[in-house]
PDB file of C-alpha atoms and ligand atoms in Angstrom:
ATOM      1  CA  MET A   1     176.798  37.344 176.536  1.00  0.00           C
ATOM      2  CA  SER A   2     173.247  39.292 178.028  1.00  0.00           C
ATOM      3  CA  THR A   3     170.076  36.631 177.578  1.00  0.00           C
ATOM      4  CA  ILE A   4     168.272  40.349 177.577  1.00  0.00           C
ATOM      5  CA  LYS A   5     165.352  40.382 175.162  1.00  0.00           C
ATOM      6  CA  THR A   6     165.908  43.293 172.938  1.00  0.00           C
ATOM      7  CA  VAL A   7     162.081  44.253 170.681  1.00  0.00           C
ATOM      8  CA  GLU A   8     163.287  46.470 167.765  1.00  0.00           C
ATOM      9  CA  GLY A   9     162.197  48.102 164.025  1.00  0.00           C
ATOM     10  CA  ASN A  10     164.099  47.320 161.179  1.00  0.00           C
ATOM     11  CA  PHE A  11     163.934  49.213 157.723  1.00  0.00           C
ATOM     12  CA  GLN A  12     161.972  45.507 156.341  1.00  0.00           C
ATOM     13  CA  ASN A  13     158.592  46.333 155.666  1.00  0.00           C
ATOM     14  CA  ALA A  14     158.774  46.046 151.890  1.00  0.00           C
ATOM     15  CA  SER A  15     155.621  44.918 152.103  1.00  0.00           C
ATOM     16  CA  ALA A  16     153.385  47.738 154.744  1.00  0.00           C
ATOM     17  CA  ARG A  17     150.740  50.863 152.838  1.00  0.00           C
ATOM     18  CA  TYR A  18     152.300  54.331 153.260  1.00  0.00           C
ATOM     19  CA  GLY A  19     150.287  57.355 153.305  1.00  0.00           C
ATOM     20  CA  ILE A  20     152.473  60.637 152.993  1.00  0.00           C
ATOM     21  CA  ALA A  21     150.530  63.662 154.081  1.00  0.00           C
ATOM     22  CA  VAL A  22     151.330  67.030 152.653  1.00  0.00           C
ATOM     23  CA  ALA A  23     151.147  70.597 153.294  1.00  0.00           C
ATOM     24  CA  ARG A  24     151.263  73.277 149.962  1.00  0.00           C
ATOM     25  CA  PHE A  25     152.202  75.924 151.959  1.00  0.00           C
ATOM     26  CA  ASN A  26     155.964  76.717 151.816  1.00  0.00           C
ATOM     27  CA  SER A  27     155.825  73.613 149.144  1.00  0.00           C
ATOM     28  CA  PHE A  28     159.198  75.106 147.820  1.00  0.00           C
ATOM     29  CA  ILE A  29     160.701  73.343 150.542  1.00  0.00           C
ATOM     30  CA  VAL A  30     157.447  70.587 151.413  1.00  0.00           C
ATOM     31  CA  ASP A  31     158.610  68.820 148.086  1.00  0.00           C
ATOM     32  CA  LYS A  32     162.589  68.612 148.856  1.00  0.00           C
ATOM     33  CA  LEU A  33     160.856  66.732 151.892  1.00  0.00           C
ATOM     34  CA  LEU A  34     158.449  64.345 150.095  1.00  0.00           C
ATOM     35  CA  ASP A  35     161.583  64.000 147.302  1.00  0.00           C
ATOM     36  CA  GLY A  36     163.149  62.435 150.377  1.00  0.00           C
ATOM     37  CA  ALA A  37     160.679  60.577 152.224  1.00  0.00           C
ATOM     38  CA  ILE A  38     159.565  58.801 148.855  1.00  0.00           C
ATOM     39  CA  GLU A  39     163.538  58.755 148.004  1.00  0.00           C
ATOM     40  CA  ALA A  40     164.137  56.695 151.624  1.00  0.00           C
ATOM     41  CA  LEU A  41     160.521  54.475 150.536  1.00  0.00           C
ATOM     42  CA  GLN A  42     161.919  53.545 147.370  1.00  0.00           C
ATOM     43  CA  LYS A  43     165.386  52.802 148.177  1.00  0.00           C
ATOM     44  CA  HIS A  44     164.135  50.206 151.280  1.00  0.00           C
ATOM     45  CA  GLY A  45     161.653  48.568 148.695  1.00  0.00           C
ATOM     46  CA  VAL A  46     158.301  50.216 149.287  1.00  0.00           C
ATOM     47  CA  MET A  47     156.023  49.368 145.632  1.00  0.00           C
ATOM     48  CA  ASP A  48     154.681  52.946 144.738  1.00  0.00           C
ATOM     49  CA  ARG A  49     151.240  51.469 144.527  1.00  0.00           C
ATOM     50  CA  ASP A  50     151.663  51.245 148.357  1.00  0.00           C
ATOM     51  CA  ILE A  51     152.588  55.055 148.431  1.00  0.00           C
ATOM     52  CA  THR A  52     149.769  56.672 148.539  1.00  0.00           C
ATOM     53  CA  ILE A  53     149.965  61.165 148.933  1.00  0.00           C
ATOM     54  CA  VAL A  54     147.296  63.162 150.256  1.00  0.00           C
ATOM     55  CA  ARG A  55     147.648  67.338 149.883  1.00  0.00           C
ATOM     56  CA  VAL A  56     146.682  69.209 152.532  1.00  0.00           C
ATOM     57  CA  PRO A  57     146.527  73.808 152.408  1.00  0.00           C
ATOM     58  CA  GLY A  58     148.607  74.197 155.373  1.00  0.00           C
ATOM     59  CA  ALA A  59     150.240  72.374 158.116  1.00  0.00           C
ATOM     60  CA  TYR A  60     146.924  73.316 160.362  1.00  0.00           C
ATOM     61  CA  GLU A  61     145.000  71.171 158.033  1.00  0.00           C
ATOM     62  CA  LEU A  62     147.075  68.228 158.508  1.00  0.00           C
ATOM     63  CA  PRO A  63     145.757  66.603 161.481  1.00  0.00           C
ATOM     64  CA  VAL A  64     142.332  66.338 160.287  1.00  0.00           C
ATOM     65  CA  ALA A  65     143.526  64.632 157.289  1.00  0.00           C
ATOM     66  CA  VAL A  66     145.527  62.007 159.046  1.00  0.00           C
ATOM     67  CA  LYS A  67     143.403  61.943 161.542  1.00  0.00           C
ATOM     68  CA  LYS A  68     140.734  60.477 157.965  1.00  0.00           C
ATOM     69  CA  MET A  69     143.736  58.663 156.700  1.00  0.00           C
ATOM     70  CA  ALA A  70     144.195  56.816 159.821  1.00  0.00           C
ATOM     71  CA  ALA A  71     140.604  55.827 159.816  1.00  0.00           C
ATOM     72  CA  SER A  72     140.440  54.183 156.597  1.00  0.00           C
ATOM     73  CA  GLU A  73     142.710  51.462 157.414  1.00  0.00           C
ATOM     74  CA  ASN A  74     144.505  51.728 154.556  1.00  0.00           C
ATOM     75  CA  TYR A  75     147.839  52.339 155.652  1.00  0.00           C
ATOM     76  CA  ASP A  76     150.127  51.104 158.387  1.00  0.00           C
ATOM     77  CA  ALA A  77     152.198  54.378 159.021  1.00  0.00           C
ATOM     78  CA  ILE A  78     151.457  58.526 157.997  1.00  0.00           C
ATOM     79  CA  ILE A  79     154.293  60.406 157.542  1.00  0.00           C
ATOM     80  CA  ALA A  80     153.029  63.723 157.877  1.00  0.00           C
ATOM     81  CA  LEU A  81     155.007  66.858 155.886  1.00  0.00           C
ATOM     82  CA  GLY A  82     155.140  70.677 156.167  1.00  0.00           C
ATOM     83  CA  ALA A  83     157.289  73.314 157.016  1.00  0.00           C
ATOM     84  CA  VAL A  84     156.208  76.121 159.363  1.00  0.00           C
ATOM     85  CA  ILE A  85     158.385  79.170 159.332  1.00  0.00           C
ATOM     86  CA  ARG A  86     158.344  82.041 161.846  1.00  0.00           C
ATOM     87  CA  GLY A  87     156.848  85.104 161.013  1.00  0.00           C
ATOM     88  CA  GLY A  88     156.341  88.604 162.810  1.00  0.00           C
ATOM     89  CA  THR A  89     153.355  87.340 163.803  1.00  0.00           C
ATOM     90  CA  PRO A  90     152.364  84.962 166.733  1.00  0.00           C
ATOM     91  CA  HIS A  91     150.457  82.889 163.907  1.00  0.00           C
ATOM     92  CA  PHE A  92     153.569  80.302 163.967  1.00  0.00           C
ATOM     93  CA  GLU A  93     153.255  79.492 167.210  1.00  0.00           C
ATOM     94  CA  TYR A  94     149.497  78.534 166.905  1.00  0.00           C
ATOM     95  CA  VAL A  95     149.792  76.583 163.582  1.00  0.00           C
ATOM     96  CA  ALA A  96     153.003  75.016 164.748  1.00  0.00           C
ATOM     97  CA  GLY A  97     151.996  73.863 168.336  1.00  0.00           C
ATOM     98  CA  GLU A  98     148.324  72.572 167.589  1.00  0.00           C
ATOM     99  CA  CYS A  99     149.736  70.671 163.751  1.00  0.00           C
ATOM    100  CA  VAL A 100     152.166  69.147 166.285  1.00  0.00           C
ATOM    101  CA  LYS A 101     149.501  68.182 169.275  1.00  0.00           C
ATOM    102  CA  GLY A 102     146.990  67.143 166.643  1.00  0.00           C
ATOM    103  CA  LEU A 103     149.069  64.893 164.886  1.00  0.00           C
ATOM    104  CA  SER A 104     150.556  63.263 168.345  1.00  0.00           C
ATOM    105  CA  HIS A 105     146.989  62.613 169.696  1.00  0.00           C
ATOM    106  CA  VAL A 106     145.829  61.463 166.199  1.00  0.00           C
ATOM    107  CA  SER A 107     148.585  58.777 166.805  1.00  0.00           C
ATOM    108  CA  MET A 108     147.865  57.989 170.455  1.00  0.00           C
ATOM    109  CA  GLU A 109     143.722  57.641 169.615  1.00  0.00           C
ATOM    110  CA  SER A 110     144.287  55.742 166.742  1.00  0.00           C
ATOM    111  CA  GLY A 111     147.640  53.602 167.000  1.00  0.00           C
ATOM    112  CA  LEU A 112     149.120  54.133 164.214  1.00  0.00           C
ATOM    113  CA  PRO A 113     152.664  55.270 163.772  1.00  0.00           C
ATOM    114  CA  ILE A 114     152.606  59.126 162.404  1.00  0.00           C
ATOM    115  CA  ALA A 115     156.442  59.884 161.492  1.00  0.00           C
ATOM    116  CA  LEU A 116     156.445  63.946 161.882  1.00  0.00           C
ATOM    117  CA  GLY A 117     158.065  65.191 159.227  1.00  0.00           C
ATOM    118  CA  VAL A 118     156.909  69.445 159.291  1.00  0.00           C
ATOM    119  CA  LEU A 119     159.972  71.894 160.172  1.00  0.00           C
ATOM    120  CA  THR A 120     159.317  74.437 162.511  1.00  0.00           C
ATOM    121  CA  VAL A 121     161.997  76.635 162.144  1.00  0.00           C
ATOM    122  CA  ASN A 122     162.515  80.379 162.283  1.00  0.00           C
ATOM    123  CA  THR A 123     164.308  80.995 159.267  1.00  0.00           C
ATOM    124  CA  ILE A 124     163.547  80.263 155.603  1.00  0.00           C
ATOM    125  CA  GLU A 125     168.020  79.089 156.088  1.00  0.00           C
ATOM    126  CA  GLN A 126     166.944  76.872 158.334  1.00  0.00           C
ATOM    127  CA  ALA A 127     164.032  75.287 156.496  1.00  0.00           C
ATOM    128  CA  ILE A 128     166.384  74.713 153.570  1.00  0.00           C
ATOM    129  CA  GLU A 129     168.667  73.532 155.462  1.00  0.00           C
ATOM    130  CA  ARG A 130     166.904  70.500 156.859  1.00  0.00           C
ATOM    131  CA  ALA A 131     165.410  69.694 153.484  1.00  0.00           C
ATOM    132  CA  GLY A 132     168.413  67.979 151.876  1.00  0.00           C
ATOM    133  CA  THR A 133     171.185  70.291 152.520  1.00  0.00           C
ATOM    134  CA  LYS A 134     173.621  70.648 155.303  1.00  0.00           C
ATOM    135  CA  ALA A 135     171.470  69.701 158.114  1.00  0.00           C
ATOM    136  CA  GLY A 136     169.570  66.385 156.014  1.00  0.00           C
ATOM    137  CA  ASN A 137     166.718  65.803 154.699  1.00  0.00           C
ATOM    138  CA  LYS A 138     163.616  65.732 157.911  1.00  0.00           C
ATOM    139  CA  GLY A 139     161.411  63.544 154.951  1.00  0.00           C
ATOM    140  CA  GLU A 140     164.229  61.011 154.625  1.00  0.00           C
ATOM    141  CA  GLU A 141     163.985  60.517 158.278  1.00  0.00           C
ATOM    142  CA  ALA A 142     160.239  61.067 158.799  1.00  0.00           C
ATOM    143  CA  ALA A 143     159.809  57.875 155.906  1.00  0.00           C
ATOM    144  CA  LEU A 144     162.441  55.889 158.556  1.00  0.00           C
ATOM    145  CA  THR A 145     160.561  56.914 161.295  1.00  0.00           C
ATOM    146  CA  ALA A 146     157.769  55.285 159.647  1.00  0.00           C
ATOM    147  CA  MET A 147     159.395  52.342 158.441  1.00  0.00           C
ATOM    148  CA  GLU A 148     161.195  51.529 161.577  1.00  0.00           C
ATOM    149  CA  MET A 149     158.042  51.579 164.034  1.00  0.00           C
ATOM    150  CA  VAL A 150     155.419  49.165 161.430  1.00  0.00           C
ATOM    151  CA  SER A 151     158.621  46.734 161.936  1.00  0.00           C
ATOM    152  CA  LEU A 152     158.721  47.446 165.429  1.00  0.00           C
ATOM    153  CA  LEU A 153     154.162  48.018 166.051  1.00  0.00           C
ATOM    154  CA  ARG A 154     154.063  44.096 164.172  1.00  0.00           C
ATOM    155  CA  GLN A 155     156.930  42.906 166.093  1.00  0.00           C
ATOM    156  CA  LEU A 156     155.218  44.184 169.368  1.00  0.00           C
ATOM    157  CA  ASP A 157     151.626  43.257 168.431  1.00  0.00           C
ATOM    158  CA  SER A 158     152.819  39.367 167.413  1.00  0.00           C
TER     159      SER A 158
HETATM  160  N1  INI B   1     150.851  77.014 156.948  1.00  0.00           N
HETATM  161  C1  INI B   1     152.420  76.175 156.890  1.00  0.00           C
HETATM  162  O1  INI B   1     152.297  75.111 156.792  1.00  0.00           O
HETATM  163  N2  INI B   1     153.507  77.120 156.867  1.00  0.00           N
HETATM  164  C2  INI B   1     153.402  78.122 157.772  1.00  0.00           C
HETATM  165  O2  INI B   1     155.043  78.311 157.677  1.00  0.00           O
HETATM  166  C3  INI B   1     152.063  78.830 157.716  1.00  0.00           C
HETATM  167  N3  INI B   1     152.353  80.470 158.380  1.00  0.00           N
HETATM  168  O3  INI B   1     153.470  80.690 158.194  1.00  0.00           O
HETATM  169  O4  INI B   1     151.247  80.747 158.102  1.00  0.00           O
HETATM  170  C4  INI B   1     150.967  78.113 157.549  1.00  0.00           C
HETATM  171  N4  INI B   1     149.738  78.994 157.831  1.00  0.00           N
HETATM  172  C5  INI B   1     148.017  78.689 157.511  1.00  0.00           C
HETATM  173  C6  INI B   1     147.449  77.394 158.032  1.00  0.00           C
HETATM  174  O5  INI B   1     148.819  76.436 158.022  1.00  0.00           O
HETATM  175  C7  INI B   1     146.391  76.898 157.128  1.00  0.00           C
HETATM  176  O6  INI B   1     146.644  76.895 156.439  1.00  0.00           O
HETATM  177  C8  INI B   1     145.331  77.930 157.545  1.00  0.00           C
HETATM  178  O7  INI B   1     145.573  79.267 158.369  1.00  0.00           O
HETATM  179  C9  INI B   1     144.112  78.000 156.846  1.00  0.00           C
HETATM  180  O8  INI B   1     143.502  77.676 158.232  1.00  0.00           O
END
């Protein structure tokens, strides 16, 4: 049997506090991601009082809101949810790019796990597929990632 130590997160973090930052743009998709995220947290024992939803206008606004949330020290992890759907203009590239770059920057600066539940897709159909139909629910996946990372970082701290 191997004697190599492995450190890995699990989903037993019922005592952690989760912030969910949600973009209102494309809310018919993002609301499904939010439902998936909340269900995943509740299924693993997270209490409603340990979940806070923060709403912003669009995905572009997620990084600045998440930065404030991280600085507040009120959360053990933040789940960022949005849907950027390609249109006929380069706007998509800027919104999607700045959103993902900004969230990654905040995570590295703060040391807080920030789960990326922001869809960046070419079509509405692709968004629907990832919001609880044939390609799963990326909000649920982001919530599970947040839980796993809280657990992992706690173990790495100890
Ligand atoms: N915001 C989104 O969340 N998704 C999009 O697809 C989108 N598109 O395509 O324009 C979008 N734009 C708004 C942007 O996030 C800002 O709210 C806006 O530019 C004001 O700063």
